[in-house]
């Protein structure tokens, strides 16, 4: 039996002026997913998440949350959802506890014990009385997650929870997300512009580019589908090509690229190829396996980066 869908969008779209920030988007998020919502800068992630949390109104399409149509039954639909969009806003001169008290009061009151529970969960105990302005970026991100968890929702939607964090901070947030999913049975949706971030934590994912869905499915299935290739940097070129031409059992095709050779092959054969290159006097600088989806994603991310 396939898992129950708890968040679905139907041809969801948002237009600003002449431009569609999100277009004809159909997402399907199932109970207990850690759902990675991936896209380069400007792809439409935050716009989508704003629509999911009913902070902005879609231009067209609809959202169903826990079986309720968001537009018609907003309160019911959002009852079991917590979220943060982009940088969470806090009163910098107040403590974490005070900030969460205010958020709690705005949401109809919250038990004091729950405030300390969520602070514990995100690892902010010990600093909870300090002013938020004294917090590191990572601590503020974690306070944002604490805020999203305050009402103990079944689903949390986090917009780029690891953005701007160092590798250690990213790892901590990833650990927290895994904990929320595995030990607290929460469904987690997180957006990111880094594939390897999502790959390490998500069970299913969607990629969007320029407001449109590119793919959606299981992380493992998506990343391992299609033929991969290997980027090889090695010298001297002539010897490299001789070895590649002779390795017909391993190499199905190879193409010259400006600073490397692209080899279409099974990743399992990389060690064997490496061995025969070395045996034939080739100096191997790098052999980098690239899966086709990964390569596609890097290509759209890089082209976005180069425009900035
Ligand atoms: N309020 C707005 N008015 C006009 N255009 C907007 C508005 N909000 C977003 N956009 C545009 O919609 C597109 C998608 O933006 P969005 O913030 O959703 O992208 P994103 O995927 O979250 O990007 P990032 O990774 O940079 O956060 C962009 O072209 C952006 O300029
Ligand atoms: Mg964004």
CSV table of C-alpha atoms and ligand atoms in Angstrom, one decimal:
chain,number,residue,atom,x,y,z
A,1,UNK,CA,0.0,0.0,0.0
A,2,UNK,CA,1.4,3.4,-0.9
A,3,UNK,CA,1.7,6.0,1.9
A,4,UNK,CA,-1.0,8.5,2.4
A,5,UNK,CA,-0.6,11.9,0.7
A,6,UNK,CA,-1.0,14.7,3.2
A,7,UNK,CA,0.1,17.7,1.2
A,8,UNK,CA,-0.8,18.0,-2.5
A,9,UNK,CA,-0.7,21.0,-4.8
A,10,UNK,CA,-2.8,21.0,-8.0
A,11,UNK,CA,-1.5,23.2,-10.8
A,12,UNK,CA,-0.4,25.7,-8.3
A,13,UNK,CA,0.8,29.0,-9.8
A,14,UNK,CA,1.8,32.5,-8.6
A,15,UNK,CA,2.3,35.3,-11.0
A,16,UNK,CA,4.0,38.6,-10.2
A,17,UNK,CA,3.2,41.1,-13.0
A,18,UNK,CA,4.0,39.3,-16.2
A,19,UNK,CA,6.2,36.7,-14.6
A,20,UNK,CA,5.2,33.4,-13.2
A,21,UNK,CA,7.3,32.7,-10.1
A,22,UNK,CA,5.6,29.3,-9.8
A,23,UNK,CA,3.7,27.6,-12.6
A,24,UNK,CA,1.5,24.5,-12.8
A,25,UNK,CA,3.1,22.9,-9.8
A,26,UNK,CA,1.9,19.5,-8.7
A,27,UNK,CA,3.6,18.4,-5.5
A,28,UNK,CA,2.7,15.2,-3.6
A,29,UNK,CA,4.0,14.8,-0.1
A,30,UNK,CA,3.2,11.7,1.9
A,31,UNK,CA,3.0,11.0,5.6
A,32,UNK,CA,6.5,10.5,7.2
A,33,UNK,CA,8.3,11.9,4.2
A,34,UNK,CA,11.4,14.0,4.6
A,35,UNK,CA,10.6,15.9,1.5
A,36,UNK,CA,13.4,17.9,-0.1
A,37,UNK,CA,12.3,20.8,-2.2
A,38,UNK,CA,15.2,21.7,-4.4
A,39,UNK,CA,15.9,24.4,-6.8
A,40,UNK,CA,18.5,27.1,-7.6
A,41,UNK,CA,18.1,30.7,-6.4
A,42,UNK,CA,14.9,32.3,-7.7
A,43,UNK,CA,13.4,28.9,-8.7
A,44,UNK,CA,10.2,29.6,-6.7
A,45,UNK,CA,10.8,27.7,-3.5
A,46,UNK,CA,10.0,30.4,-1.0
A,47,UNK,CA,7.0,31.5,-3.1
A,48,UNK,CA,5.7,28.0,-3.1
A,49,UNK,CA,6.2,27.6,0.7
A,50,UNK,CA,4.4,30.9,1.3
A,51,UNK,CA,1.5,29.6,-0.6
A,52,UNK,CA,1.6,26.3,1.3
A,53,UNK,CA,1.5,28.2,4.6
A,54,UNK,CA,-1.2,30.5,3.2
A,55,UNK,CA,0.9,33.7,3.6
A,56,UNK,CA,0.2,34.6,0.0
A,57,UNK,CA,-2.6,33.7,-2.3
A,58,UNK,CA,-2.0,31.6,-5.4
A,59,UNK,CA,-2.8,33.1,-8.7
A,60,UNK,CA,-4.2,29.7,-9.8
A,61,UNK,CA,-4.4,26.2,-8.6
A,62,UNK,CA,-5.0,24.8,-5.1
A,63,UNK,CA,-3.4,23.2,-2.1
A,64,UNK,CA,-4.8,20.3,-0.1
A,65,UNK,CA,-3.4,19.8,3.4
A,66,UNK,CA,-4.5,16.8,5.5
A,67,UNK,CA,-7.5,16.5,3.3
A,68,UNK,CA,-8.7,20.1,3.6
A,69,UNK,CA,-8.6,22.6,0.8
A,70,UNK,CA,-6.4,25.3,2.0
A,71,UNK,CA,-8.2,28.2,0.5
A,72,UNK,CA,-11.6,27.2,1.7
A,73,UNK,CA,-10.7,25.7,5.1
A,74,UNK,CA,-7.6,27.6,6.1
A,75,UNK,CA,-7.7,27.0,9.9
A,76,UNK,CA,-8.5,23.3,9.5
A,77,UNK,CA,-5.8,22.8,6.9
A,78,UNK,CA,-3.1,24.5,8.8
A,79,UNK,CA,-3.9,23.1,12.2
A,80,UNK,CA,-1.2,20.4,12.0
A,81,UNK,CA,1.4,22.5,10.2
A,82,UNK,CA,4.3,24.5,11.5
A,83,UNK,CA,6.7,26.4,9.2
A,84,UNK,CA,9.3,29.0,8.7
A,85,UNK,CA,9.9,31.0,5.5
A,86,UNK,CA,13.3,32.4,4.8
A,87,UNK,CA,14.9,34.1,7.7
A,88,UNK,CA,12.8,33.8,10.8
A,89,UNK,CA,12.1,37.2,12.5
A,90,UNK,CA,12.7,37.6,16.2
A,91,UNK,CA,12.8,40.3,18.7
A,92,UNK,CA,16.6,40.6,19.0
A,93,UNK,CA,16.5,42.3,22.4
A,94,UNK,CA,14.4,39.5,23.9
A,95,UNK,CA,15.4,36.0,24.9
A,96,UNK,CA,14.5,32.8,23.1
A,97,UNK,CA,12.0,32.0,25.8
A,98,UNK,CA,10.4,35.4,25.6
A,99,UNK,CA,10.2,35.2,21.8
A,100,UNK,CA,8.6,31.8,21.9
A,101,UNK,CA,6.2,33.0,24.6
A,102,UNK,CA,5.1,35.8,22.3
A,103,UNK,CA,4.7,33.4,19.3
A,104,UNK,CA,2.7,31.1,21.5
A,105,UNK,CA,0.5,33.8,22.8
A,106,UNK,CA,-0.2,34.9,19.2
A,107,UNK,CA,-1.2,31.4,18.4
A,108,UNK,CA,-3.7,31.2,21.2
A,109,UNK,CA,-1.4,30.3,24.1
A,110,UNK,CA,1.1,27.6,24.7
A,111,UNK,CA,2.2,25.6,27.7
A,112,UNK,CA,5.4,26.8,29.3
A,113,UNK,CA,6.7,23.3,29.4
A,114,UNK,CA,6.4,23.0,25.6
A,115,UNK,CA,8.7,26.0,25.2
A,116,UNK,CA,11.4,24.3,27.1
A,117,UNK,CA,10.7,21.0,25.3
A,118,UNK,CA,11.3,22.6,21.9
A,119,UNK,CA,14.4,24.5,23.1
A,120,UNK,CA,15.7,21.2,24.3
A,121,UNK,CA,14.9,19.6,21.0
A,122,UNK,CA,16.9,22.2,19.0
A,123,UNK,CA,19.8,22.3,21.4
A,124,UNK,CA,19.3,25.8,22.8
A,125,UNK,CA,19.0,24.9,26.4
A,126,UNK,CA,21.5,26.8,28.5
A,127,UNK,CA,21.3,29.9,26.3
A,128,UNK,CA,17.5,30.3,26.4
A,129,UNK,CA,17.6,33.4,28.6
A,130,UNK,CA,20.2,35.2,26.5
A,131,UNK,CA,19.1,37.9,24.2
A,132,UNK,CA,18.6,36.6,20.6
A,133,UNK,CA,21.0,39.3,19.3
A,134,UNK,CA,23.9,37.4,21.1
A,135,UNK,CA,23.1,34.2,19.1
A,136,UNK,CA,25.1,32.8,16.3
A,137,UNK,CA,23.5,32.4,12.9
A,138,UNK,CA,23.1,28.7,13.5
A,139,UNK,CA,21.4,29.3,16.9
A,140,UNK,CA,18.9,31.7,15.2
A,141,UNK,CA,18.1,29.1,12.6
A,142,UNK,CA,17.5,26.6,15.3
A,143,UNK,CA,15.3,29.0,17.2
A,144,UNK,CA,13.3,29.3,13.9
A,145,UNK,CA,12.8,25.6,13.9
A,146,UNK,CA,11.8,25.7,17.6
A,147,UNK,CA,9.2,28.2,16.6
A,148,UNK,CA,7.9,26.0,13.9
A,149,UNK,CA,7.6,23.1,16.3
A,150,UNK,CA,6.0,25.0,19.1
A,151,UNK,CA,2.4,23.8,18.5
A,152,UNK,CA,3.7,20.2,18.1
A,153,UNK,CA,2.5,20.0,14.4
A,154,UNK,CA,2.4,16.7,12.5
A,155,UNK,CA,4.2,18.5,9.6
A,156,UNK,CA,6.9,21.1,9.6
A,157,UNK,CA,7.8,23.1,6.5
A,158,UNK,CA,11.3,24.7,6.7
A,159,UNK,CA,12.6,27.1,4.0
A,160,UNK,CA,16.3,26.6,3.6
A,161,UNK,CA,16.9,25.7,7.3
A,162,UNK,CA,20.7,25.2,6.6
A,163,UNK,CA,21.2,28.4,4.6
A,164,UNK,CA,24.3,30.3,5.7
A,165,UNK,CA,25.4,27.6,8.1
A,166,UNK,CA,28.9,26.1,8.3
A,167,UNK,CA,29.3,22.4,7.7
A,168,UNK,CA,29.0,21.6,11.4
A,169,UNK,CA,25.9,23.7,11.7
A,170,UNK,CA,24.4,22.0,8.6
A,171,UNK,CA,25.1,18.6,10.1
A,172,UNK,CA,23.4,19.6,13.4
A,173,UNK,CA,20.3,20.8,11.5
A,174,UNK,CA,20.3,17.6,9.4
A,175,UNK,CA,20.5,15.5,12.6
A,176,UNK,CA,17.6,17.5,14.1
A,177,UNK,CA,15.5,16.8,10.9
A,178,UNK,CA,16.3,13.1,11.0
A,179,UNK,CA,15.4,13.1,14.7
A,180,UNK,CA,12.0,14.8,14.0
A,181,UNK,CA,11.3,12.3,11.3
A,182,UNK,CA,12.5,9.1,12.9
A,183,UNK,CA,11.8,9.6,16.6
A,184,UNK,CA,8.9,12.1,16.5
A,185,UNK,CA,7.2,10.7,13.4
A,186,UNK,CA,6.8,14.2,11.8
A,187,UNK,CA,6.6,14.8,8.1
A,188,UNK,CA,9.3,17.3,7.2
A,189,UNK,CA,9.4,19.5,4.1
A,190,UNK,CA,12.6,21.4,3.6
A,191,UNK,CA,13.8,23.5,0.8
A,192,UNK,CA,17.4,23.9,-0.3
A,193,UNK,CA,19.5,24.8,-3.2
A,194,UNK,CA,22.1,22.1,-2.4
A,195,UNK,CA,21.5,18.6,-3.7
A,196,UNK,CA,23.9,17.0,-1.4
A,197,UNK,CA,22.1,18.6,1.6
A,198,UNK,CA,18.8,17.0,0.5
A,199,UNK,CA,20.4,13.8,-0.6
A,200,UNK,CA,21.7,13.1,3.0
A,201,UNK,CA,18.4,13.8,4.8
A,202,UNK,CA,15.5,13.4,2.5
A,203,UNK,CA,13.5,10.3,1.5
A,204,UNK,CA,11.7,12.0,-1.4
A,205,UNK,CA,12.3,15.1,-3.3
A,206,UNK,CA,11.2,17.5,-6.0
A,207,UNK,CA,13.3,19.7,-8.2
A,208,UNK,CA,12.0,23.0,-9.5
A,209,UNK,CA,13.6,25.4,-11.9
A,210,UNK,CA,12.1,28.7,-13.1
A,211,UNK,CA,8.9,28.0,-11.2
A,212,UNK,CA,8.3,24.6,-12.9
A,213,UNK,CA,8.6,21.1,-11.6
A,214,UNK,CA,11.4,19.1,-13.2
A,215,UNK,CA,11.2,15.8,-11.3
A,216,UNK,CA,9.6,14.3,-8.2
A,217,UNK,CA,10.1,11.0,-6.5
A,218,UNK,CA,12.2,8.9,-4.2
A,219,UNK,CA,15.7,10.3,-3.6
A,220,UNK,CA,17.4,7.0,-4.2
A,221,UNK,CA,15.5,6.1,-7.3
A,222,UNK,CA,15.9,9.5,-8.9
A,223,UNK,CA,19.6,9.8,-8.2
A,224,UNK,CA,20.4,6.4,-9.4
A,225,UNK,CA,18.3,6.3,-12.5
A,226,UNK,CA,19.7,6.9,-15.9
A,227,UNK,CA,23.3,6.3,-17.0
A,228,UNK,CA,26.0,8.1,-15.0
A,229,UNK,CA,29.3,9.2,-16.2
A,230,UNK,CA,32.8,9.8,-14.8
A,231,UNK,CA,34.9,12.9,-15.2
A,232,UNK,CA,38.5,12.0,-15.6
A,233,UNK,CA,41.5,14.3,-15.3
A,234,UNK,CA,44.7,12.5,-16.2
A,235,UNK,CA,47.9,12.9,-18.2
A,236,UNK,CA,49.3,12.2,-20.8
A,237,UNK,CA,46.1,12.5,-22.9
A,238,UNK,CA,47.3,10.2,-25.6
A,239,UNK,CA,48.0,7.3,-23.2
A,240,UNK,CA,44.6,7.9,-21.5
A,241,UNK,CA,42.8,7.6,-24.8
A,242,UNK,CA,44.6,4.5,-25.7
A,243,UNK,CA,43.5,2.8,-22.5
A,244,UNK,CA,39.9,4.0,-22.9
A,245,UNK,CA,39.7,2.7,-26.4
A,246,UNK,CA,41.1,-0.7,-25.3
A,247,UNK,CA,38.7,-0.9,-22.3
A,248,UNK,CA,35.6,-1.8,-24.4
A,249,UNK,CA,34.3,-4.1,-21.7
A,250,UNK,CA,34.1,-1.1,-19.2
A,251,UNK,CA,33.8,2.1,-21.2
A,252,UNK,CA,30.7,2.5,-23.3
A,253,UNK,CA,31.6,5.9,-24.7
A,254,UNK,CA,33.9,8.8,-23.9
A,255,UNK,CA,33.9,12.5,-24.9
A,256,UNK,CA,36.6,15.1,-24.8
A,257,UNK,CA,35.7,18.1,-22.6
A,258,UNK,CA,37.7,21.2,-22.2
A,259,UNK,CA,39.4,20.2,-19.0
A,260,UNK,CA,38.6,16.6,-18.6
A,261,UNK,CA,37.3,13.5,-20.4
A,262,UNK,CA,33.7,12.4,-19.8
A,263,UNK,CA,33.4,8.7,-19.7
A,264,UNK,CA,30.0,6.8,-19.8
A,265,UNK,CA,30.4,3.7,-17.7
A,266,UNK,CA,29.2,1.7,-14.7
A,267,UNK,CA,30.5,3.3,-11.5
A,268,UNK,CA,31.3,-0.2,-10.2
A,269,UNK,CA,34.1,-0.4,-12.8
A,270,UNK,CA,35.9,2.8,-11.7
A,271,UNK,CA,38.5,1.0,-9.6
A,272,UNK,CA,39.3,-1.4,-12.5
A,273,UNK,CA,39.6,1.5,-14.9
A,274,UNK,CA,41.8,3.4,-12.5
A,275,UNK,CA,44.1,0.4,-12.2
A,276,UNK,CA,44.5,0.0,-15.9
A,277,UNK,CA,45.3,3.7,-16.4
A,278,UNK,CA,48.0,3.6,-13.7
A,279,UNK,CA,49.4,0.4,-15.1
A,280,UNK,CA,49.8,2.1,-18.5
A,281,UNK,CA,51.8,5.0,-17.0
A,282,UNK,CA,48.9,7.5,-16.8
A,283,UNK,CA,49.0,10.0,-13.9
A,284,UNK,CA,45.4,10.2,-12.6
A,285,UNK,CA,44.6,13.5,-10.9
A,286,UNK,CA,40.9,13.0,-10.5
A,287,UNK,CA,38.1,10.5,-11.2
A,288,UNK,CA,34.7,12.0,-10.3
A,289,UNK,CA,31.6,9.9,-10.8
A,290,UNK,CA,28.6,12.1,-11.6
A,291,UNK,CA,25.0,10.8,-11.7
A,292,UNK,CA,22.9,12.3,-14.5
A,293,UNK,CA,20.4,14.0,-12.2
A,294,UNK,CA,23.2,15.4,-10.1
A,295,UNK,CA,24.9,16.7,-13.2
A,296,UNK,CA,21.7,18.2,-14.4
A,297,UNK,CA,21.1,19.9,-11.1
A,298,UNK,CA,24.6,21.3,-10.9
A,299,UNK,CA,24.3,22.6,-14.4
A,300,UNK,CA,21.1,24.6,-13.5
A,301,UNK,CA,22.6,25.8,-10.2
A,302,UNK,CA,25.8,26.9,-11.8
A,303,UNK,CA,24.1,28.8,-14.6
A,304,UNK,CA,22.0,30.6,-11.9
A,305,UNK,CA,25.1,31.4,-10.0
A,306,UNK,CA,26.9,32.7,-13.0
A,307,UNK,CA,24.1,35.2,-13.7
A,308,UNK,CA,24.5,36.8,-10.3
B,1,LIG,N1,6.9,39.8,-3.9
B,1,LIG,C1,7.4,39.5,-5.1
B,1,LIG,N2,7.2,40.4,-6.1
B,1,LIG,C2,7.7,40.2,-7.3
B,1,LIG,N3,8.5,39.1,-7.7
B,1,LIG,C3,8.7,38.2,-6.7
B,1,LIG,C4,8.2,38.4,-5.4
B,1,LIG,N4,8.6,37.3,-4.6
B,1,LIG,C5,9.3,36.5,-5.4
B,1,LIG,N5,9.4,37.0,-6.7
B,1,LIG,C6,10.1,36.4,-7.8
B,1,LIG,O1,9.7,35.1,-8.0
B,1,LIG,C7,10.7,34.3,-8.3
B,1,LIG,C8,10.9,33.2,-7.3
B,1,LIG,O2,11.4,33.7,-6.1
B,1,LIG,P1,11.5,32.8,-4.8
B,1,LIG,O3,11.9,33.7,-3.7
B,1,LIG,O4,10.3,32.0,-4.6
B,1,LIG,O5,12.7,31.9,-5.2
B,1,LIG,P2,13.6,30.9,-4.3
B,1,LIG,O6,13.6,29.6,-5.0
B,1,LIG,O7,13.0,30.9,-2.9
B,1,LIG,O8,15.0,31.5,-4.3
B,1,LIG,P3,16.2,31.6,-3.2
B,1,LIG,O9,16.9,30.3,-3.3
B,1,LIG,O10,17.0,32.7,-3.7
B,1,LIG,O11,15.6,31.8,-1.9
B,1,LIG,C9,11.9,35.2,-8.5
B,1,LIG,O12,12.1,35.5,-9.8
B,1,LIG,C10,11.6,36.4,-7.6
B,1,LIG,O13,12.2,37.5,-8.1
B,2,LIG,MG1,13.9,31.4,-1.0
